[in-house]
mmCIF file of C-alpha atoms in Angstrom:
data_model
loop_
_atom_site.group_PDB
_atom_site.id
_atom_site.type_symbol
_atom_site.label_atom_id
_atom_site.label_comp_id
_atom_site.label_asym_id
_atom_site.label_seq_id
_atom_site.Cartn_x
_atom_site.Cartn_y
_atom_site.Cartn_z
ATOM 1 C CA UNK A 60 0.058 5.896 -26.841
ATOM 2 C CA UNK A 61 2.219 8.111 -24.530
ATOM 3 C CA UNK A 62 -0.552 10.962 -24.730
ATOM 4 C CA UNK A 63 -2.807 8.121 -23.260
ATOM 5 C CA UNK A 64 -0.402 7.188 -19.960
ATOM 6 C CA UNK A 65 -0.326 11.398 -19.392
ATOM 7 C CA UNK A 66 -3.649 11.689 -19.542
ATOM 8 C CA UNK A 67 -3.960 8.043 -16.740
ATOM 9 C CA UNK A 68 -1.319 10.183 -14.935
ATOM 10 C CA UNK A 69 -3.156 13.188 -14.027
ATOM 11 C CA UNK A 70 -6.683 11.230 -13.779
ATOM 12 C CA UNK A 71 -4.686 8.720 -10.994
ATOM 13 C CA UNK A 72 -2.723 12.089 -8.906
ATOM 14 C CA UNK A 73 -6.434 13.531 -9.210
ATOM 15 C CA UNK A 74 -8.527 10.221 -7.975
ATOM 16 C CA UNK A 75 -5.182 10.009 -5.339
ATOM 17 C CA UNK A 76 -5.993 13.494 -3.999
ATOM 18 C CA UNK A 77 -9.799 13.288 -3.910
ATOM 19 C CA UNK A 78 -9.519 10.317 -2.046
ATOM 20 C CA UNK A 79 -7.186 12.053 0.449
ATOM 21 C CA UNK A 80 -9.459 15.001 0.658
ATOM 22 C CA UNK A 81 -8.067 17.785 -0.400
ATOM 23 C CA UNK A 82 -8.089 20.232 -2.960
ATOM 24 C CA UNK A 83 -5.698 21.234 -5.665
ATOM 25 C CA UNK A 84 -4.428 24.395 -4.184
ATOM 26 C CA UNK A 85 -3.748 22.664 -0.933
ATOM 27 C CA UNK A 86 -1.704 19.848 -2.691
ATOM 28 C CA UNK A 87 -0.011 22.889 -4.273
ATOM 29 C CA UNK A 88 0.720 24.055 -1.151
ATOM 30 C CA UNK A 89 2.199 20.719 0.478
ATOM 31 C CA UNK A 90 4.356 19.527 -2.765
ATOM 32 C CA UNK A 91 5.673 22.938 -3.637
ATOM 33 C CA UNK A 92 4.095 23.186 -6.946
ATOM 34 C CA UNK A 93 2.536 25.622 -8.364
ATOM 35 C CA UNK A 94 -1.722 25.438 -8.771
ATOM 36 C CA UNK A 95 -1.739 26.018 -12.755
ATOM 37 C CA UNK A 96 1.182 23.406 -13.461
ATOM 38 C CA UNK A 97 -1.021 20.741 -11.321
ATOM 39 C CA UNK A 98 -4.226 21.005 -12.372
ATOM 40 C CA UNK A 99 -2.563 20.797 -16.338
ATOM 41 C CA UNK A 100 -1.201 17.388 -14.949
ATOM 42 C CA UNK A 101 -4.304 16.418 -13.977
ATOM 43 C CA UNK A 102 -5.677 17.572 -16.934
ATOM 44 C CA UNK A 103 -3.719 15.853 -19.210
ATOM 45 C CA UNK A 104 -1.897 19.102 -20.584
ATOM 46 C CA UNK A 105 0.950 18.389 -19.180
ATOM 47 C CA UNK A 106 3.811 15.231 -18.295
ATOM 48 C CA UNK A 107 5.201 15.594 -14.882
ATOM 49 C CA UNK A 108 8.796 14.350 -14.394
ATOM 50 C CA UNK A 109 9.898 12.173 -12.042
ATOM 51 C CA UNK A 110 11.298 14.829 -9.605
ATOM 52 C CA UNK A 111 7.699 16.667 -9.988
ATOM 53 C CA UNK A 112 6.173 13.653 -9.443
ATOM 54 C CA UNK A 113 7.833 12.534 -6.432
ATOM 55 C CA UNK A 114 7.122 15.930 -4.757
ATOM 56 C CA UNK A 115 3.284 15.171 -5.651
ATOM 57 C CA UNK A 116 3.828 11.617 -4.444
ATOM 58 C CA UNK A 117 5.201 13.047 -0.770
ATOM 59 C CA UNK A 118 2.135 15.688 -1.025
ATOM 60 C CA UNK A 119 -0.263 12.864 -1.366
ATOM 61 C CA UNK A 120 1.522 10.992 1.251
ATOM 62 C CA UNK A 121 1.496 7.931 -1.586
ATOM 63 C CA UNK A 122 4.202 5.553 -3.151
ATOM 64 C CA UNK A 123 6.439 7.763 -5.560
ATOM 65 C CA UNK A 124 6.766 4.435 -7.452
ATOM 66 C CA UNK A 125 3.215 3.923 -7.955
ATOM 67 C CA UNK A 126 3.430 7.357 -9.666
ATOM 68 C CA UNK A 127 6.375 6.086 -11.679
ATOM 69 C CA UNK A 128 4.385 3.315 -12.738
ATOM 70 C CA UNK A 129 1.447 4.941 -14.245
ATOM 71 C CA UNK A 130 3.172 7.838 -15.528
ATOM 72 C CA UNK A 131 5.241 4.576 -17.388
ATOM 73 C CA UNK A 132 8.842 6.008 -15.778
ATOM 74 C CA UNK A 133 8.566 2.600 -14.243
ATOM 75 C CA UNK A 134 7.709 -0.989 -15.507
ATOM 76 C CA UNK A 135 4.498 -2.227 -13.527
ATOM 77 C CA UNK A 136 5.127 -5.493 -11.421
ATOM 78 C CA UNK A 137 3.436 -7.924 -10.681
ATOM 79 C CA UNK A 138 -0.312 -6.903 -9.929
ATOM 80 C CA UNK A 139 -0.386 -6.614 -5.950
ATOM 81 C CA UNK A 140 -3.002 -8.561 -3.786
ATOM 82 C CA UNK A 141 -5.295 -6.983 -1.651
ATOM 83 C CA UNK A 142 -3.014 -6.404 0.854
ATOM 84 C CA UNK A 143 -0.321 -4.582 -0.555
ATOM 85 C CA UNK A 144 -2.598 -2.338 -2.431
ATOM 86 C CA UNK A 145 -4.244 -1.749 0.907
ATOM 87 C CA UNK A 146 -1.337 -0.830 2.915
ATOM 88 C CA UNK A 147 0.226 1.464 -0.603
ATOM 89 C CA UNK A 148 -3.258 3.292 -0.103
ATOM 90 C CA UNK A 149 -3.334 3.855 3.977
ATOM 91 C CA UNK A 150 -3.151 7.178 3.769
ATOM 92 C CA UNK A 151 -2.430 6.907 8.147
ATOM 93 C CA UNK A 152 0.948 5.143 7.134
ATOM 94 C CA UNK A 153 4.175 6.832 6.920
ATOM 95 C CA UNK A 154 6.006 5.645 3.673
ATOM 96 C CA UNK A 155 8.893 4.024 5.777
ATOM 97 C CA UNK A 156 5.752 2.362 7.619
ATOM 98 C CA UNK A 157 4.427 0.720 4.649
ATOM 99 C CA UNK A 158 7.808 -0.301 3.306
ATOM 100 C CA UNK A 159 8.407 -1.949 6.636
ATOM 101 C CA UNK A 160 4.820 -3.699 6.454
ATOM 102 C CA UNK A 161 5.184 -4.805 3.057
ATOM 103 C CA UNK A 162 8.307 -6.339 3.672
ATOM 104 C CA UNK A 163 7.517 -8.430 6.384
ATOM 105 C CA UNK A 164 4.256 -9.318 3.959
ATOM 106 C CA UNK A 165 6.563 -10.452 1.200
ATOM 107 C CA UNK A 166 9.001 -12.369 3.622
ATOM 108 C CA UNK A 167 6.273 -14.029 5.068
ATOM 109 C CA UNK A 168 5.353 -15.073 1.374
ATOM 110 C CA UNK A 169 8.504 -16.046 0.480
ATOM 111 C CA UNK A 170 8.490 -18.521 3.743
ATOM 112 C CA UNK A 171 5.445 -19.961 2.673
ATOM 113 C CA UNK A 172 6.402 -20.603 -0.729
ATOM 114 C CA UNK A 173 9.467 -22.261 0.767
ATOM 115 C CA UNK A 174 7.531 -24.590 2.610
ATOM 116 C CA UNK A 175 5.008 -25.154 0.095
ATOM 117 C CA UNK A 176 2.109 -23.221 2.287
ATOM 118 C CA UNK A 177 -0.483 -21.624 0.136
ATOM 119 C CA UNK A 178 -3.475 -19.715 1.109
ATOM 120 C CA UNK A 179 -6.065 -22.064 2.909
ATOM 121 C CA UNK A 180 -3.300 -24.421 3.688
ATOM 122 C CA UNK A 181 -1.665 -22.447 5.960
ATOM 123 C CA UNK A 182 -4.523 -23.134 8.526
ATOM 124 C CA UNK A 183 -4.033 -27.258 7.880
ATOM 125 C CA UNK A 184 -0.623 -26.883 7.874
ATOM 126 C CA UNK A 185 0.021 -24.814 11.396
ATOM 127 C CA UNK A 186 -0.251 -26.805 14.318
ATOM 128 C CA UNK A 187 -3.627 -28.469 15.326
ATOM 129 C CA UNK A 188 -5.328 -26.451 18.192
ATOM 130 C CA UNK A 189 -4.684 -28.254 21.529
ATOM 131 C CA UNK A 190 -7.349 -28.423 24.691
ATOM 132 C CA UNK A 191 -6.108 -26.736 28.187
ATOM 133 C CA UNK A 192 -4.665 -29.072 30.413
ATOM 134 C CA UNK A 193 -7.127 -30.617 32.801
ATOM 135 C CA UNK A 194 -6.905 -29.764 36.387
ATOM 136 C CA UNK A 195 -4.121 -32.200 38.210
ATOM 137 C CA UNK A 196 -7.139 -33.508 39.948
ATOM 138 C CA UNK A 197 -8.509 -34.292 37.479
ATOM 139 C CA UNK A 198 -5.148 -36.123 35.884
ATOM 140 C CA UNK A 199 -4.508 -38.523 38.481
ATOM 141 C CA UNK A 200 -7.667 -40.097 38.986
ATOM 142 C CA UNK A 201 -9.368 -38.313 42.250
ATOM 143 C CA UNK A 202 -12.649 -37.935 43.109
ATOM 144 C CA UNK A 203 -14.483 -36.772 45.711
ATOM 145 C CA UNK A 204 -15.603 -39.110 47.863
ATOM 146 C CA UNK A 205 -19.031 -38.343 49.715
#
């Protein structure tokens, strides 16, 4: 089984850097490792440790713990929705920026599950929309007279 999570290790770091665009010799270059070690990861040759991974992890400008995760260091959580696996994968985001977004995401979360606001019901259970204010004019009763 373990042969299986290195070879889902180096296919994931090589999806992660095609989507970012670049090649192996310039994720070499960024993460300090060398070209022949990588592309063995990526091939399934090899199993990168955790410190290995994390510099591939700040090369790829990704989640360290996502690497953890598929290279089983780490237990996986809870599958994340659409939103958390959109901000993990903004590759414009700083990892202190997406920590920062996904905790306010998950605080927000936990305030709806406090109040017992799910989903849909969040729009019928925030306030109703309210018209502007009619003119004072309008409020007290005056018309033109012609």
């Amino acid at each position: 089984m373990a042969s299986s999570k290195v070879g889902s290790i180096g296919e994931y770091i090589r999806e992660q850097r095609t989507r970012a665009k670049i090649s192996l010799r310039q994720l070499a270059d960024v993460s300090g490792i060398s070209n022949p070690y990588l592309s063995q990861i990526e091939r399934g040759l090899r199993k990168p440790s955790a410190e290995i991974l994390q510099q591939i992890a700040k090369g790829l400008r990704i989640s360290a713990e996502a690497l953890y995760v598929q290279a089983g260091i780490l237990e996986d959580r809870e599958a994340d929705t659409d939103v958390q696996a959109a901000v993990r994968a903004d590759l414009l985001l700083t990892e202190r920026q997406k920590q920062v977004l996904l905790d306010i995401y998950a605080s927000f979360l936990k305030e709806n599950e406090a109040t017992g606001v799910v989903g849909d019901g969040f729009a019928a259970a925030a306030a109703p929309e309210r018209e502007a204010p009619e003119p004072a004019d309008a409020q007290n009763g005056k018309e033109e007279v012609g």
